[in-house]
Tab-separated table of C-alpha atoms in Angstrom:
chain	number	residue	atom	x	y	z
U	12	MET	CA	48.044	-27.881	60.851
U	13	SER	CA	46.556	-30.722	58.835
U	14	SER	CA	43.027	-30.499	57.547
U	15	MET	CA	41.889	-32.694	60.405
U	16	ALA	CA	43.300	-32.637	63.943
U	17	SER	CA	45.437	-35.648	64.789
U	18	SER	CA	43.313	-36.305	67.820
U	19	THR	CA	40.217	-36.900	65.740
U	20	ALA	CA	38.809	-40.395	66.138
U	21	PHE	CA	38.143	-42.670	63.204
U	22	PHE	CA	37.328	-46.339	63.089
U	23	THR	CA	38.788	-49.379	61.426
U	24	PRO	CA	38.028	-53.071	61.989
U	25	LEU	CA	39.788	-54.513	65.008
U	26	HIS	CA	40.595	-57.827	63.361
U	27	ASP	CA	42.205	-58.744	60.082
U	28	PHE	CA	39.574	-61.191	58.963
U	29	THR	CA	41.749	-62.314	56.062
U	30	GLN	CA	43.979	-64.237	58.480
U	31	ALA	CA	42.665	-67.545	59.770
U	32	ARG	CA	42.506	-67.957	63.521
U	33	THR	CA	43.008	-71.286	65.207
U	34	THR	CA	41.847	-70.152	68.637
U	35	PRO	CA	38.803	-68.114	69.596
U	36	SER	CA	39.362	-64.397	69.978
U	37	PRO	CA	38.681	-62.854	73.366
U	38	PRO	CA	35.471	-60.842	73.674
U	39	LEU	CA	35.754	-57.410	72.117
U	40	PRO	CA	35.174	-54.404	74.376
U	41	PHE	CA	32.439	-51.993	73.497
U	42	ILE	CA	33.995	-48.753	72.297
U	43	LYS	CA	32.146	-45.470	72.009
U	44	SER	CA	31.807	-44.455	68.385
U	45	SER	CA	32.425	-40.915	67.129
U	46	PHE	CA	29.354	-41.469	64.994
U	47	ALA	CA	27.213	-41.530	68.123
U	48	SER	CA	24.090	-39.453	68.268
U	49	SER	CA	24.512	-36.141	70.008
U	50	LYS	CA	21.492	-37.186	72.085
U	51	SER	CA	22.493	-40.731	73.005
U	52	THR	CA	25.448	-43.116	73.085
U	53	PHE	CA	26.001	-45.521	70.225
U	54	PHE	CA	28.267	-48.569	70.583
U	55	HIS	CA	29.773	-50.919	68.069
U	56	PRO	CA	31.601	-54.025	69.308
U	57	ALA	CA	33.970	-54.418	66.366
U	58	LEU	CA	35.476	-50.968	65.999
U	59	SER	CA	38.540	-49.284	67.443
U	60	LEU	CA	40.101	-45.845	67.344
U	61	GLN	CA	42.547	-44.668	64.721
U	62	THR	CA	43.945	-41.178	64.219
U	63	SER	CA	42.911	-38.983	61.335
U	64	SER	CA	46.320	-39.339	59.668
U	65	ASN	CA	44.721	-42.185	57.723
U	66	PHE	CA	41.777	-40.040	56.621
U	67	PRO	CA	42.777	-39.726	52.905
U	68	ARG	CA	43.676	-43.414	52.714
U	69	LEU	CA	40.411	-44.435	54.319
U	70	PHE	CA	38.293	-42.623	51.774
U	71	GLY	CA	40.469	-43.436	48.752
U	72	LYS	CA	39.273	-42.086	45.418
U	73	PRO	CA	37.287	-38.837	45.335
U	74	LYS	CA	34.153	-40.669	44.203
U	75	PHE	CA	33.430	-44.256	45.121
U	76	PHE	CA	29.723	-44.446	45.763
U	77	SER	CA	27.164	-45.848	43.388
U	78	VAL	CA	23.431	-45.780	43.689
U	79	HIS	CA	23.003	-48.336	40.942
U	80	ALA	CA	23.940	-51.181	43.288
U	81	ARG	CA	21.144	-50.324	45.703
U	82	ALA	CA	17.452	-51.056	45.452
U	83	ALA	CA	15.400	-48.214	44.061
U	84	THR	CA	13.158	-46.401	46.489
U	85	GLU	CA	9.747	-45.014	45.698
U	86	LYS	CA	10.345	-41.921	47.800
U	87	THR	CA	11.994	-38.736	46.612
U	88	ILE	CA	13.609	-35.877	48.498
U	89	TYR	CA	10.362	-33.946	48.037
U	90	ASP	CA	8.532	-36.192	50.512
U	91	PHE	CA	10.342	-34.633	53.468
U	92	THR	CA	9.818	-31.552	55.580
U	93	VAL	CA	12.725	-30.121	57.554
U	94	LYS	CA	13.300	-27.125	59.800
U	95	ASP	CA	15.366	-24.191	58.626
U	96	ILE	CA	17.993	-22.418	60.719
U	97	ASP	CA	15.188	-20.403	62.353
U	98	ARG	CA	13.313	-23.653	63.117
U	99	LYS	CA	10.524	-22.965	60.658
U	100	ASP	CA	9.129	-25.907	58.683
U	101	VAL	CA	10.304	-26.138	55.082
U	102	SER	CA	8.876	-28.681	52.659
U	103	LEU	CA	11.617	-29.859	50.331
U	104	SER	CA	8.992	-30.033	47.603
U	105	LYS	CA	9.721	-26.312	47.138
U	106	PHE	CA	12.917	-27.440	45.374
U	107	LYS	CA	11.148	-29.508	42.703
U	108	GLY	CA	12.900	-29.217	39.365
U	109	LYS	CA	16.181	-28.135	41.001
U	110	VAL	CA	19.510	-29.919	41.192
U	111	LEU	CA	20.393	-30.285	44.885
U	112	LEU	CA	23.750	-30.620	46.580
U	113	ILE	CA	23.116	-31.663	50.193
U	114	VAL	CA	25.950	-31.327	52.738
U	115	ASN	CA	26.368	-31.871	56.477
U	116	VAL	CA	28.414	-28.893	57.662
U	117	ALA	CA	30.441	-27.862	60.699
U	118	SER	CA	32.064	-24.577	61.731
U	119	ARG	CA	35.215	-25.851	63.456
U	120	CYS	CA	36.439	-28.566	61.098
U	121	GLY	CA	39.661	-28.582	59.139
U	122	LEU	CA	37.497	-28.876	56.023
U	123	THR	CA	35.294	-25.901	56.911
U	124	SER	CA	37.083	-23.063	55.151
U	125	SER	CA	37.649	-24.775	51.813
U	126	ASN	CA	34.162	-26.285	51.682
U	127	TYR	CA	32.227	-23.184	52.668
U	128	SER	CA	34.275	-21.061	50.246
U	129	GLU	CA	33.793	-23.440	47.316
U	130	LEU	CA	30.131	-24.071	48.095
U	131	SER	CA	29.490	-20.319	48.094
U	132	ARG	CA	31.259	-19.889	44.767
U	133	LEU	CA	29.400	-22.791	43.174
U	134	TYR	CA	26.094	-21.430	44.404
U	135	GLU	CA	26.810	-17.974	43.057
U	136	LYS	CA	27.763	-19.456	39.684
U	137	TYR	CA	24.855	-21.875	39.220
U	138	LYS	CA	21.943	-20.684	41.370
U	139	ASN	CA	20.277	-18.993	38.417
U	140	GLN	CA	20.664	-22.193	36.384
U	141	GLY	CA	18.778	-24.326	38.889
U	142	LEU	CA	21.278	-25.384	41.584
U	143	GLU	CA	20.360	-25.340	45.261
U	144	ILE	CA	22.785	-26.190	48.045
U	145	LEU	CA	21.182	-27.435	51.270
U	146	ALA	CA	23.444	-27.311	54.327
U	147	PHE	CA	22.635	-29.290	57.481
U	148	PRO	CA	24.777	-28.452	60.539
U	149	CYS	CA	25.767	-31.497	62.597
U	150	ASN	CA	27.730	-31.794	65.848
U	151	GLN	CA	28.353	-35.562	65.755
U	152	PHE	CA	31.912	-35.481	64.410
U	153	GLY	CA	34.481	-34.271	66.905
U	154	MET	CA	31.930	-31.882	68.449
U	155	GLN	CA	32.869	-29.411	65.714
U	156	GLU	CA	29.471	-27.690	65.429
U	157	PRO	CA	28.757	-26.831	69.098
U	158	GLY	CA	27.159	-23.421	68.615
U	159	SER	CA	23.516	-22.418	68.568
U	160	ASN	CA	21.597	-22.004	65.331
U	161	GLU	CA	22.115	-18.260	65.627
U	162	ASP	CA	25.883	-18.779	66.022
U	163	ILE	CA	25.933	-21.023	62.947
U	164	LYS	CA	23.919	-18.560	60.893
U	165	GLN	CA	26.169	-15.650	61.794
U	166	PHE	CA	29.276	-17.712	61.085
U	167	ALA	CA	28.183	-18.890	57.637
U	168	TYR	CA	26.478	-15.724	56.455
U	169	THR	CA	29.061	-13.291	57.792
U	170	ARG	CA	32.421	-15.021	57.381
U	171	TYR	CA	31.692	-16.903	54.152
U	172	LYS	CA	28.860	-14.779	52.741
U	173	ALA	CA	26.835	-17.962	52.254
U	174	GLU	CA	23.553	-17.394	50.430
U	175	PHE	CA	22.393	-20.999	50.177
U	176	PRO	CA	19.837	-22.370	52.674
U	177	ILE	CA	21.129	-23.554	56.044
U	178	PHE	CA	18.872	-25.740	58.154
U	179	ASP	CA	18.389	-26.713	61.779
U	180	LYS	CA	21.161	-28.730	63.424
U	181	VAL	CA	20.517	-32.458	62.957
U	182	ASP	CA	21.838	-35.934	63.684
U	183	VAL	CA	22.942	-37.797	60.565
U	184	ASN	CA	23.850	-41.082	62.301
U	185	GLY	CA	22.451	-43.057	65.187
U	186	PRO	CA	18.948	-43.542	66.601
U	187	PHE	CA	18.006	-39.869	66.233
U	188	THR	CA	18.987	-39.573	62.576
U	189	THR	CA	16.771	-37.035	60.882
U	190	PRO	CA	14.415	-38.689	58.326
U	191	VAL	CA	15.827	-36.893	55.301
U	192	TYR	CA	19.258	-38.350	56.074
U	193	GLN	CA	17.772	-41.795	56.545
U	194	PHE	CA	16.468	-41.416	52.991
U	195	LEU	CA	19.756	-40.115	51.598
U	196	LYS	CA	21.808	-42.885	53.185
U	197	SER	CA	19.415	-45.646	52.140
U	198	SER	CA	19.507	-44.326	48.580
U	199	ALA	CA	23.305	-44.342	48.308
U	200	GLY	CA	25.463	-46.498	50.556
U	201	GLY	CA	29.067	-45.692	51.322
U	202	PHE	CA	32.445	-47.190	52.167
U	203	LEU	CA	31.379	-48.221	55.677
U	204	GLY	CA	27.762	-48.920	54.826
U	205	ASP	CA	25.180	-46.230	55.372
U	206	LEU	CA	27.095	-44.269	58.019
U	207	ILE	CA	28.020	-40.678	57.288
U	208	LYS	CA	31.779	-40.654	57.824
U	209	TRP	CA	32.579	-37.044	58.723
U	210	ASN	CA	31.665	-33.424	58.176
U	211	PHE	CA	31.024	-32.308	54.584
U	212	GLU	CA	29.893	-35.593	53.080
U	213	LYS	CA	27.827	-34.724	50.016
U	214	PHE	CA	24.803	-36.032	48.126
U	215	LEU	CA	23.843	-34.938	44.616
U	216	VAL	CA	20.127	-35.080	43.823
U	217	ASP	CA	18.637	-34.706	40.341
U	218	LYS	CA	15.665	-32.616	39.195
U	219	ASN	CA	13.313	-35.518	39.967
U	220	GLY	CA	14.352	-35.712	43.616
U	221	LYS	CA	16.437	-38.877	43.250
U	222	VAL	CA	19.907	-39.338	44.746
U	223	ILE	CA	22.378	-39.664	41.888
U	224	GLU	CA	25.758	-39.659	43.638
U	225	ARG	CA	27.364	-39.626	47.056
U	226	TYR	CA	30.800	-38.131	47.734
U	227	PRO	CA	33.173	-38.558	50.705
U	228	PRO	CA	34.214	-35.561	52.815
U	229	THR	CA	37.557	-35.319	51.013
U	230	THR	CA	35.811	-34.555	47.719
U	231	SER	CA	35.798	-30.799	47.322
U	232	PRO	CA	32.755	-28.979	45.929
U	233	PHE	CA	34.775	-27.951	42.873
U	234	GLN	CA	35.418	-31.627	42.089
U	235	ILE	CA	31.662	-32.104	41.793
U	236	GLU	CA	31.167	-29.225	39.366
U	237	LYS	CA	31.122	-31.336	36.192
U	238	ASP	CA	28.489	-33.649	37.671
U	239	ILE	CA	26.406	-30.618	38.601
U	240	GLN	CA	26.708	-29.246	35.072
U	241	LYS	CA	25.493	-32.530	33.581
U	242	LEU	CA	22.404	-32.610	35.783
U	243	LEU	CA	21.616	-28.959	35.120
U	244	ALA	CA	21.800	-29.615	31.380
U	245	ALA	CA	19.608	-32.736	31.551
């Protein structure tokens, strides 16, 4: 079985805008997006479905995001408070001076096993040097994180022996996007704008709380190791 089920929905532009049209196009139907909020329906008039067989081609190189092209923001990651897996408030200011790798996770994705395994190994290797991994469960992509917080906690802590913090399930796209993800996305745009594309998209944050890099879901945690080492040494 491929890393992503062939029935998974992805989106590509309906029209090839590089070809001139001599007659008006018919109105485009509204198509439900897989990036929709788990609490509401989100529509985009210029998107259509495509199977996940094009997933590697869509994301291209392992790293393609740059924060340098975006306007600097005055906020840092430390300005936000989130809820942990037990729904207790956690101020992210507790991670001041740490290098952060922030990931939206899911338990039933084709990328789950490799990502959880590598994240756990990275955390074990670098946690005493100042690395923190912050995992945010999300059910917006293929409904691949349907369980309760207790289910998610048992899955991650038992099957993968995860020791890094796991937080309350959130929306990362749509009208109910959690504020910390609004900040992350506005700090580092991606291939399709600010939208999170799939499970296990990653953001690397420096010791000052600023987003340094954004990585597509196909970038494995081990591929980020050198970037983590540089920030830890800074």
